[in-house]
XYZ file of C-alpha atoms in Angstrom:
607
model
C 0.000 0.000 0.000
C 1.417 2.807 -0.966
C 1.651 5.763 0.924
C -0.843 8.873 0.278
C 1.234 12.316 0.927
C -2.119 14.281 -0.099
C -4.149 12.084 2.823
C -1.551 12.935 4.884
C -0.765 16.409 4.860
C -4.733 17.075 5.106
C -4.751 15.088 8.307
C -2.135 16.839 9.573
C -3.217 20.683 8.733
C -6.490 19.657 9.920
C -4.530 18.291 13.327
C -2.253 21.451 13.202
C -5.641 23.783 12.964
C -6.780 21.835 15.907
C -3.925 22.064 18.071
C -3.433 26.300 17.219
C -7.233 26.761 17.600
C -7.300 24.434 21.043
C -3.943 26.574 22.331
C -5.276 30.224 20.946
C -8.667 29.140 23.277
C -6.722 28.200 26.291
C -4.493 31.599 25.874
C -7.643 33.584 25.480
C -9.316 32.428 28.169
C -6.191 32.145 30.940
C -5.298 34.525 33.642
C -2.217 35.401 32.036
C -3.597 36.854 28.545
C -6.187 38.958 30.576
C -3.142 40.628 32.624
C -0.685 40.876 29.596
C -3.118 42.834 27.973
C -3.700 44.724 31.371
C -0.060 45.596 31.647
C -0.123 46.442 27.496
C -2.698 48.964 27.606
C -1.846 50.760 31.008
C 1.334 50.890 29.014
C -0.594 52.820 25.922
C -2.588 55.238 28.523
C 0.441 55.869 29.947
C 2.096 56.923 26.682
C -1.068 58.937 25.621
C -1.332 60.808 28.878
C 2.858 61.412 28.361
C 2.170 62.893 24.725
C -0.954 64.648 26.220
C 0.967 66.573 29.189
C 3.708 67.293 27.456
C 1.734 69.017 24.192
C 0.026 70.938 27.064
C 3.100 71.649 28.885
C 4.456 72.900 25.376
C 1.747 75.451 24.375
C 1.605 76.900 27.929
C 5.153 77.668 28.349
C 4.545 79.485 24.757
C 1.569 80.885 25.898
C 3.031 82.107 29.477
C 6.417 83.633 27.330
C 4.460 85.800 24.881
C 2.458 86.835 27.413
C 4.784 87.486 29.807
C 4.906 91.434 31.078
C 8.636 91.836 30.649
C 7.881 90.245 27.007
C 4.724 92.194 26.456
C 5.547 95.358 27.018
C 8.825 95.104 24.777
C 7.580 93.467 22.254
C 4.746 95.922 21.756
C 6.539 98.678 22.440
C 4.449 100.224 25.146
C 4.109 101.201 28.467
C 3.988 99.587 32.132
C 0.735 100.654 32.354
C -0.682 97.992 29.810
C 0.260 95.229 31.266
C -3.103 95.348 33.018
C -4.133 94.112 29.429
C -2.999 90.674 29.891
C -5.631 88.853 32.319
C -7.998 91.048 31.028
C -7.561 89.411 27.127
C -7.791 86.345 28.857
C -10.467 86.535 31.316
C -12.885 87.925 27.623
C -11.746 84.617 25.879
C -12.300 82.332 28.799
C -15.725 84.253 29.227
C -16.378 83.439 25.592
C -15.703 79.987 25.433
C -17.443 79.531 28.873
C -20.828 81.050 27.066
C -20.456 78.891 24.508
C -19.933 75.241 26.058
C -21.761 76.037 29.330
C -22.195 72.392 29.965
C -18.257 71.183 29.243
C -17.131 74.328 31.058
C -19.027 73.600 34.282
C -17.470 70.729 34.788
C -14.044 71.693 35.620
C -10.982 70.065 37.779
C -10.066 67.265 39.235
C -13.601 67.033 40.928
C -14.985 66.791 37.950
C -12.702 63.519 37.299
C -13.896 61.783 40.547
C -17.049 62.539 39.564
C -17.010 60.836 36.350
C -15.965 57.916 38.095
C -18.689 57.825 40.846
C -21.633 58.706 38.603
C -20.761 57.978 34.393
C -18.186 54.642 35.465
C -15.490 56.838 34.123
C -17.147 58.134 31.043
C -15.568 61.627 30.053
C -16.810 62.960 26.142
C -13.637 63.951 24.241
C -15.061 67.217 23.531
C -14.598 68.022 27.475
C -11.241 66.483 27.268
C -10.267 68.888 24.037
C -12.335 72.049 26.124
C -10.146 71.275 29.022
C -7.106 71.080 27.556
C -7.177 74.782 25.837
C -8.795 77.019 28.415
C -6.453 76.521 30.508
C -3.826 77.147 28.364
C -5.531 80.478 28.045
C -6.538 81.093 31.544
C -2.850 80.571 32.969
C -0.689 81.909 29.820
C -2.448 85.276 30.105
C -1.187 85.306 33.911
C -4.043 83.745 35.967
C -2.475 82.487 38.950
C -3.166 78.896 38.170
C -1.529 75.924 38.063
C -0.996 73.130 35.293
C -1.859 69.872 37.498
C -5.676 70.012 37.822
C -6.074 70.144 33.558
C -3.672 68.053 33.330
C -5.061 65.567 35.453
C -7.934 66.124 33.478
C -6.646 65.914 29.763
C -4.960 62.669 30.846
C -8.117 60.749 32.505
C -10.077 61.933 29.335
C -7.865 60.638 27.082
C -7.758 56.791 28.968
C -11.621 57.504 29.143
C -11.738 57.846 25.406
C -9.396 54.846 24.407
C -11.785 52.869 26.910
C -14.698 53.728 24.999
C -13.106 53.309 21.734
C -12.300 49.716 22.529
C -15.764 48.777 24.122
C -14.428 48.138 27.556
C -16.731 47.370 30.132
C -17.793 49.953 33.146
C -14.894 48.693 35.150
C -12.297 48.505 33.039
C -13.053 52.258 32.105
C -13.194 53.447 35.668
C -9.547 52.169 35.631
C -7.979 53.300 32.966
C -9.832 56.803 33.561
C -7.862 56.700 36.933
C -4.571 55.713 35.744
C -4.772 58.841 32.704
C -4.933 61.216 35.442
C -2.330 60.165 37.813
C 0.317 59.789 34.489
C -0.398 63.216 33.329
C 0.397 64.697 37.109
C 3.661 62.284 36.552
C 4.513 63.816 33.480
C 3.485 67.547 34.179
C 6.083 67.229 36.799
C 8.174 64.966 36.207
C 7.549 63.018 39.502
C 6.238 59.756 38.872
C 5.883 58.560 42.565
C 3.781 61.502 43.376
C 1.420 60.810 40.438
C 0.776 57.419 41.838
C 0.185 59.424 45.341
C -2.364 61.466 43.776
C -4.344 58.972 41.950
C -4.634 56.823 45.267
C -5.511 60.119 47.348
C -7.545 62.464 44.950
C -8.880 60.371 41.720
C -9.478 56.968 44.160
C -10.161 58.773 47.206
C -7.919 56.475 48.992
C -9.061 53.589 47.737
C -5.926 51.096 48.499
C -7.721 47.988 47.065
C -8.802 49.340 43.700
C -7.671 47.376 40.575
C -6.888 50.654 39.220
C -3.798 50.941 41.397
C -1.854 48.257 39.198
C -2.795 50.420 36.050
C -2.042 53.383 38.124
C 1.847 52.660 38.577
C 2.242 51.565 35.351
C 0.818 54.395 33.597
C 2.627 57.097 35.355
C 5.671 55.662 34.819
C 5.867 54.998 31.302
C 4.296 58.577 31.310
C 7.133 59.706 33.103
C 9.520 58.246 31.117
C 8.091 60.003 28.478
C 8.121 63.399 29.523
C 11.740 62.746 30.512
C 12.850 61.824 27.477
C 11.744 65.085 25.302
C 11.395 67.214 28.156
C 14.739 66.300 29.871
C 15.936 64.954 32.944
C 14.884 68.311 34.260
C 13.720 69.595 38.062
C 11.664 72.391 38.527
C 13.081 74.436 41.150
C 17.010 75.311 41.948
C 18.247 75.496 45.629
C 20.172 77.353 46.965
C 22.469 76.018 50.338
C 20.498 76.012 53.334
C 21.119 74.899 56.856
C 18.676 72.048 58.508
C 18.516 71.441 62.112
C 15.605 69.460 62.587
C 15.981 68.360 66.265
C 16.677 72.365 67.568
C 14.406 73.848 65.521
C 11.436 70.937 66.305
C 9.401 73.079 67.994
C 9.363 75.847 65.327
C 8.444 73.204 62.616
C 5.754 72.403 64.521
C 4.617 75.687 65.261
C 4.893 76.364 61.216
C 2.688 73.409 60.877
C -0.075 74.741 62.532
C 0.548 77.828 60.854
C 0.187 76.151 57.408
C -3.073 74.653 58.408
C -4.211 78.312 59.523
C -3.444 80.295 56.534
C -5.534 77.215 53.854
C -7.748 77.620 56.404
C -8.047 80.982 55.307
C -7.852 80.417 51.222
C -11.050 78.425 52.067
C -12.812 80.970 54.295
C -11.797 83.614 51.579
C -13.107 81.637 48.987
C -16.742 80.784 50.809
C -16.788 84.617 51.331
C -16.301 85.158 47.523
C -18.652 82.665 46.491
C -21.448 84.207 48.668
C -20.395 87.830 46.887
C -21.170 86.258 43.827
C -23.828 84.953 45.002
C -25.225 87.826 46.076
C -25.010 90.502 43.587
C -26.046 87.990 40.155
C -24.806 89.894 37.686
C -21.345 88.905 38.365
C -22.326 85.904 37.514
C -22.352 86.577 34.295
C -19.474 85.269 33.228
C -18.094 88.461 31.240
C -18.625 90.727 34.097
C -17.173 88.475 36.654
C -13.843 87.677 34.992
C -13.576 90.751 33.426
C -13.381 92.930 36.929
C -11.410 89.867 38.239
C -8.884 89.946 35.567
C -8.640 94.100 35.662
C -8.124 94.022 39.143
C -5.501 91.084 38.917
C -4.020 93.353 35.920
C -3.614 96.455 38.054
C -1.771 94.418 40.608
C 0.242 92.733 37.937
C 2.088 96.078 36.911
C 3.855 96.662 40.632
C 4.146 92.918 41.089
C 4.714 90.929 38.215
C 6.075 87.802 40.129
C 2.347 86.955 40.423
C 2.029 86.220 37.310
C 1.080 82.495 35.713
C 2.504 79.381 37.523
C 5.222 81.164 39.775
C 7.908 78.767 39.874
C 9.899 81.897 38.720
C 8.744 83.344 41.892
C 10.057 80.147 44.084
C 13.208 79.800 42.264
C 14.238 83.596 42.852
C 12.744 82.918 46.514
C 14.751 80.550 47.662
C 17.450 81.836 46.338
C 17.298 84.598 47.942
C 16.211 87.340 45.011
C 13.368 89.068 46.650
C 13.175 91.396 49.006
C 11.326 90.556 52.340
C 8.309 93.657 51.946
C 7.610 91.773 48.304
C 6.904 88.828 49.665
C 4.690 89.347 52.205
C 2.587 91.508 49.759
C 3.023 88.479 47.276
C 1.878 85.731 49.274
C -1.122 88.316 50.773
C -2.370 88.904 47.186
C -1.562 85.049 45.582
C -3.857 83.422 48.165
C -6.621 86.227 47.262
C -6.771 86.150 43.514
C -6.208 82.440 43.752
C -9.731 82.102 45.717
C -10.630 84.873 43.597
C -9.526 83.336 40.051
C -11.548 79.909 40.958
C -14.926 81.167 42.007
C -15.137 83.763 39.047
C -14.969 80.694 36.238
C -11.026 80.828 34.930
C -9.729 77.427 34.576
C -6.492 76.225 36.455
C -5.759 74.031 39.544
C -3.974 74.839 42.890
C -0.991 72.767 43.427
C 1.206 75.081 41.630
C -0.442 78.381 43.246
C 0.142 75.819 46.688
C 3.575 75.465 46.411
C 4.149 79.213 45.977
C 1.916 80.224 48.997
C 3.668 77.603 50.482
C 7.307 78.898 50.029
C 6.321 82.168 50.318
C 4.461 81.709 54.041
C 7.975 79.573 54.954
C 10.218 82.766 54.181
C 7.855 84.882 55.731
C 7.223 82.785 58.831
C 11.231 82.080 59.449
C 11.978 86.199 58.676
C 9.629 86.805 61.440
C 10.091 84.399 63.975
C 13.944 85.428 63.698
C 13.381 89.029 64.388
C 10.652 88.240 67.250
C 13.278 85.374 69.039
C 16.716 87.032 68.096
C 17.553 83.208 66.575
C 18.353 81.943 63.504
C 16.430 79.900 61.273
C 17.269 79.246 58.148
C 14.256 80.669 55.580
C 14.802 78.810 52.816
C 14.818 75.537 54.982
C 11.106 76.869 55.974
C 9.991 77.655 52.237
C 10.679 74.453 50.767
C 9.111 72.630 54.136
C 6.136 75.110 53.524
C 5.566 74.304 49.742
C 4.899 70.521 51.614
C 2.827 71.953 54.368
C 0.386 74.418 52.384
C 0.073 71.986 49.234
C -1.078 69.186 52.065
C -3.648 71.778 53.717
C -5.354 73.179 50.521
C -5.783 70.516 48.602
C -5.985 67.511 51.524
C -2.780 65.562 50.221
C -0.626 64.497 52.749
C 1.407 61.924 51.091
C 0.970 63.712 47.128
C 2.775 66.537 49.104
C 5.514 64.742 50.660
C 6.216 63.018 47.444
C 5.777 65.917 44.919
C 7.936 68.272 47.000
C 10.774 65.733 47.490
C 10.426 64.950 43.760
C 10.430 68.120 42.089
C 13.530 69.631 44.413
C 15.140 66.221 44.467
C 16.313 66.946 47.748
C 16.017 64.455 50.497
C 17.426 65.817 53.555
C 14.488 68.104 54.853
C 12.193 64.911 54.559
C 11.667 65.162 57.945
C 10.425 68.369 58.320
C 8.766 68.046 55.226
C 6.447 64.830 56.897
C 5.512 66.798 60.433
C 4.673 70.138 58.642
C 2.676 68.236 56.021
C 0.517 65.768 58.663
C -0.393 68.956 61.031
C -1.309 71.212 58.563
C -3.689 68.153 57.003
C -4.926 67.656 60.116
C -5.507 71.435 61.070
C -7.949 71.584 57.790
C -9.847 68.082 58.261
C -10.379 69.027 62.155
C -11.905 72.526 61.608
C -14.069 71.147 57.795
C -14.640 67.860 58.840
C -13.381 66.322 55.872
C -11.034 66.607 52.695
C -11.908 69.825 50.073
C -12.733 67.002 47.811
C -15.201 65.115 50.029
C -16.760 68.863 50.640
C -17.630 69.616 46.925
C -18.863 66.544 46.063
C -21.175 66.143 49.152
C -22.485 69.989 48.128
C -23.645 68.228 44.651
C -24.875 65.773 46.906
C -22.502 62.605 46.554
C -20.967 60.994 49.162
C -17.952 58.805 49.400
C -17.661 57.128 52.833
C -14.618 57.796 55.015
C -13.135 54.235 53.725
C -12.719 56.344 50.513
C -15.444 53.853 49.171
C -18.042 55.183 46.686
C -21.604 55.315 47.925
C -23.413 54.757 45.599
C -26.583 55.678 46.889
C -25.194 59.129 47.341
C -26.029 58.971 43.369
C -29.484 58.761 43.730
C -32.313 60.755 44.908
C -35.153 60.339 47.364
C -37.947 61.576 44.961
C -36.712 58.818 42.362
C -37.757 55.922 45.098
C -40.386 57.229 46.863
C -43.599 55.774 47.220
C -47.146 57.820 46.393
C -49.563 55.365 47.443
C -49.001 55.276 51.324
C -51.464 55.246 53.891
C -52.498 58.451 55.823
C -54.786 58.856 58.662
C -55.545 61.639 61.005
C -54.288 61.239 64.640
C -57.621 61.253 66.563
C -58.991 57.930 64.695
C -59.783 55.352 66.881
C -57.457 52.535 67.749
C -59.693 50.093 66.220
C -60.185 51.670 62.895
C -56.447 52.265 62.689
C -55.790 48.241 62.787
C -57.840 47.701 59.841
C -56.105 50.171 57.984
C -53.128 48.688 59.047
C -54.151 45.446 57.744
C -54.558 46.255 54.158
C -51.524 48.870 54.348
C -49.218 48.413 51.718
C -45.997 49.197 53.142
C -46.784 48.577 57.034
C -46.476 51.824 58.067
C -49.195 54.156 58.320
C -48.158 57.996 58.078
C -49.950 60.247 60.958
C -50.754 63.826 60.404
C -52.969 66.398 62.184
C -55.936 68.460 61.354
C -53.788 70.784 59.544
C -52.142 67.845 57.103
C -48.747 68.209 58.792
C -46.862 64.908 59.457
C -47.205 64.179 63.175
C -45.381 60.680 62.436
C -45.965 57.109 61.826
C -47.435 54.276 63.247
C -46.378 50.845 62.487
C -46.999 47.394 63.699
C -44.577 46.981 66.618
C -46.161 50.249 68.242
C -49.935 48.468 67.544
C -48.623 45.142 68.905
C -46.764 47.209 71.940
C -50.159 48.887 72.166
C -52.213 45.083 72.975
C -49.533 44.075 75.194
C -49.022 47.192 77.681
C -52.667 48.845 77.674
C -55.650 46.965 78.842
C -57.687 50.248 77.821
C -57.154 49.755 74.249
C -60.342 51.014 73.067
C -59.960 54.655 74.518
C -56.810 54.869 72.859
C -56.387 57.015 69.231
C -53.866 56.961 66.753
C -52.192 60.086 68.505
C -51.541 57.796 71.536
C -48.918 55.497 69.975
C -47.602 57.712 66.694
C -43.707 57.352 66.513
C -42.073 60.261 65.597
C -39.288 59.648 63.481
C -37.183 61.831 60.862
C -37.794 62.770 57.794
C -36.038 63.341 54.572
C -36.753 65.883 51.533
C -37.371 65.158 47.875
C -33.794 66.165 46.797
C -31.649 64.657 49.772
C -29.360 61.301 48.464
C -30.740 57.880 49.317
C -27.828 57.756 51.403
C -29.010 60.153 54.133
C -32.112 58.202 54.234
C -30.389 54.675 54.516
C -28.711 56.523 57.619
C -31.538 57.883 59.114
C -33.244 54.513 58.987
C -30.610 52.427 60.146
C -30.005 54.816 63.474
C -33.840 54.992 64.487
C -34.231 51.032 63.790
C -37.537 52.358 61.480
C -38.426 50.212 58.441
C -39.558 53.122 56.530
C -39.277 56.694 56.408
C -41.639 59.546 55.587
C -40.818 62.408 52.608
C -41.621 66.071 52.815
C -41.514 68.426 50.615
C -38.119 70.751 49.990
C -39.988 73.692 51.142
C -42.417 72.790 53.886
C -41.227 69.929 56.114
C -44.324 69.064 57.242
C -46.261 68.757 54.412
C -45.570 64.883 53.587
C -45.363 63.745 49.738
C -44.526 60.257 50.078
C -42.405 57.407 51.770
C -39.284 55.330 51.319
C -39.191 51.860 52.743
C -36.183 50.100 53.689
C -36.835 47.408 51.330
C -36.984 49.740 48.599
C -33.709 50.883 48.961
C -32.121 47.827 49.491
C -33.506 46.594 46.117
C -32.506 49.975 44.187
C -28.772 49.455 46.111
C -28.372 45.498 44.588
C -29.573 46.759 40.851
C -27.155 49.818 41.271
C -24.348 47.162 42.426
C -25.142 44.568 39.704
C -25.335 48.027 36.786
C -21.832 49.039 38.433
C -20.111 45.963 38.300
C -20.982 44.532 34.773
C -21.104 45.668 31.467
C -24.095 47.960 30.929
C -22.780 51.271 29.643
C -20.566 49.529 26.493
C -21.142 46.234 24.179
C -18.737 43.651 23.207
C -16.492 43.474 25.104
C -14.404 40.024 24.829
C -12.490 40.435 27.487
C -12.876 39.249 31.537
C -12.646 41.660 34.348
C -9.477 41.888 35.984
């Protein structure tokens, strides 16, 4: 018999077909292919966040150099006095783009990121990635003093927001690649990749330790970092000049300056409630010409005698610690940076405040040191204090302990005031979150009503309403009905407990059947008794409040339900929420935030 090559060689490409298809199947569906491509792509957001920062990085430093007053004035031939013109250019433009993308332009900064996380599973549209990524360039090059970290944060978590949605990735995946875009673009903007990781733990995760995202996290900023090295430099932000450091003598001064630190952001948020309610109270500078316009002219009339405060101001920090200013500048510098930064952020120009941190920061340190010399007759070193401050104000404003430790030891590159730098930091932190009661970040987003829990967990029922849950058809009866009548509408009540009010309508409270079955056991007189006699009178919760104040309120009064008023009366009642209910609403939100509802095929498992 004679052998058959053709039978053959079909057997065996049939067997070879078998054995790739059997192997590509087992690859596909092994641990190892899910976090190779894991690794790959927090590789590519880490690149695209790199590109991102360093384009923005690019145009601003172009931006901030035309612009500039020395620069200005020469170029234009013209006097001091015009320099005044700068903000004011910029504050029309940022007016104008604000009028024309309300929507994209109210959400702004890195709350805006954490947002998009809690509520859209990291969904961010590109065209409020591409918004975000030129107003600031036009808000801080025409000498708003801004800084570069909040859009950046912003352009980078857009851009692994859009390659999520690009590639159909499911709600979880895009919450962590979302993440890991911001924290590379902080590693990139300044060079400091540890601190980028920092910041997406503390700020974008809200300290969320276990989050898949931190994996993605590390690797994106550092191949964004590498990046941003390689066609930016090996470069560090600030030069120092010698200083002296004696931690141990001078311990009780560094703690002092702590305190201090926690004090004056105390302040920058005190100035900046007081500006909002200004606002606030006279509307038409809430138009957003008016408002930025009179910012930016009064910013521009300061500008001319003090032109250190314009833009970024690590100018201002490198001349400061190297001892280039004179001590009367600087106290009127860091007076008027932490007003026209409040000042900058509640009349609608775009920027964030690490930068503007760091130069309150070194500012306050020289200042504080100058002082405490004169006052003692000893000699601390100031530029010791102002590069310990940068740490100490950056940690208070912005609620960053560890970002602050880690950004300020990265971008000086120094490591022998670490020390300082760590007990400074912590007591200024703490001074804020004692006297607020919680992070700046925590703040704004429970003002738009979300919560995150102190575990730095979303809640998600901080996402929802009360008005979306509530019930209509509830059971109301007046409190002088008879006992006996009240059982049988308790009998056919729908939710088990009855709402009480009085002749007026006005909740009185609720009645439910462990106060009826209390009501057998303890009173023989039963008969005389009325609905007034055993009425429970229990909290209440308005249309608008979250679900999550009304999970609390149930849980601490051991109530199975819980009556709604109305926003504007409180005791005119328009509903109720039942436990029950918002247990049920809490496992569908679970079950839509876990799997894959927001994108379709997607091939790949969760990590």
């Amino acid at each position: 018999m004679l052998f058959n090559h053709e039978i053959f060689n079909k057997y065996k490409n049939n067997f070879n077909n078998i054995i790739f298809t059997r192997l590509k199947d087992l690859y596909l569906k092994s641990e190892i292919s899910f976090y190779i491509f894991h690794i790959f792509f927090s590789l590519v957001v880490g690149i695209l966040a790199g590109i991102g920062a360093i384009l923005f990085h690019y145009l601003l430093d172009k931006m901030e150099l035309f612009f500039k007053p020395s620069e200005f004035i020469r170029f234009f031939s013209i006097s001091d006095i015009f320099i005044f013109v700068i903000p004011v250019i910029g504050g029309i433009a940022i007016a104008f783009m604000i009028k024309l993308f309300p929507g994209v332009a109210k959400e702004r900064g890195v709350v805006s990121v954490i947002k998009s996380l809690i509520i859209n599973n990291g969904y961010i549209p590109i065209k409020s990635t591409i918004f975000h990524f030129i107003a600031p360039i036009i808000s801080i090059g025409t000498g708003a003093p801004l800084g570069p970290e909040g859009p950046a944060a912003r352009i980078g978590s857009g851009l692994g927001s859009y390659m999520s949605q690009l590639l159909r990735f499911n709600n979880k995946d895009m919450r962590m690649y979302t993440a890991s875009g911001a924290g590379a673009a902080i590693s990139a903007i300044f060079n400091a990749p540890i601190a980028g990781v920092f910041f997406g733990i503390e700020v974008i995760l809200q300290n969320n330790f276990k989050s898949q995202a931190l994996s993605g996290l590390i690797l994106s900023s550092v191949v964004s970092d590498i990046i941003s090295r390689t066609v930016l430099g090996n470069r560090h932000i600030f030069t120092i000049a010698d200083y002296r450091l004696n931690v141990f003598s001078d311990f009780s001064y560094f703690l002092l300056f702590g305190i201090v630190c926690g004090i004056v952001s105390l302040t920058y948020f005190l100035l900046s409630k007081l500006f909002r309610k200004l606002f606030d109270k006279f509307l038409w500078l809430r138009n957003e010409f008016i408002g930025l316009i009179i910012v930016s002219s009064v910013f521009g009339i300061f500008l001319i005698e003090y032109n250190d405060l314009y833009g970024v101001g690590y100018n201002t920090i490198n001349n400061l610690i190297n001892h280039n200013i004179a001590f009367d500048i600087i106290i009127s510098l860091l007076i008027l940076k932490i007003v026209f930064l409040a000042l900058f952020h509640r009349a609608g120009a775009f920027g964030g405040t690490f930068a503007p941190s760091l130069s309150i920061g070194a500012l306050l340190g020289y200042s504080f040191s100058y002082i405490i010399n004169i006052i003692f007759n000893i000699n601390l070193d100031p530029i010791t204090f102002s590069l310990v401050g940068m740490g100490g104000v950056l940690a208070g404003i912005n609620s960053i302990p560890l970002t602050s430790l880690m950004l300020v030891f990265e971008v000086t590159n120094d490591y022998r005031f670490i020390l300082p730098l760590m007990l400074v930091s912590i007591i200024s932190y703490l001074v804020v979150i004692y006297i607020n009661k919680g992070s700046v970040y925590s703040i704004e987003l429970l003002e738009e009503k979300i919560d995150v829990s102190e575990r730095g967990e979303i809640d998600l029922l901080g996402k929802i309403k009360v008005k979306e849950l509530q019930k209509t058809d509830y059971e109301v009866v007046n409190y002088q009905m008879p006992f006996r009548e009240l059982i049988g509408v308790m009998i056919n009540s729908n939710y088990g407990d009855i709402i009480i009010v009085n002749d007026k309508n006005q909740l009185q409270g609720i009645v439910s059947l462990k106060e009826i079955r209390q009501a057998f056991i303890s009173n023989e007189l039963v008969d005389l008794l009325i609905a007034g006699d055993i009425t429970l009178s229990v909290p209440v919760v308005s249309e608008d409040d979250p679900v999550s104040l009304a999970i609390k309120k149930i849980e601490k009064n051991d109530i199975d339900s819980i009556p709604v008023v109305n926003n504007n009366d409180k005791t005119q009642i328009v509903g109720i929420l039942t436990h029950q209910d918002i247990i049920h609403a809490y496992n569908r939100m679970l079950e839509a935030w876990e799997t894959d509802q927001f994108l379709i095929n997607y091939s790949y498992r969760k990590l």
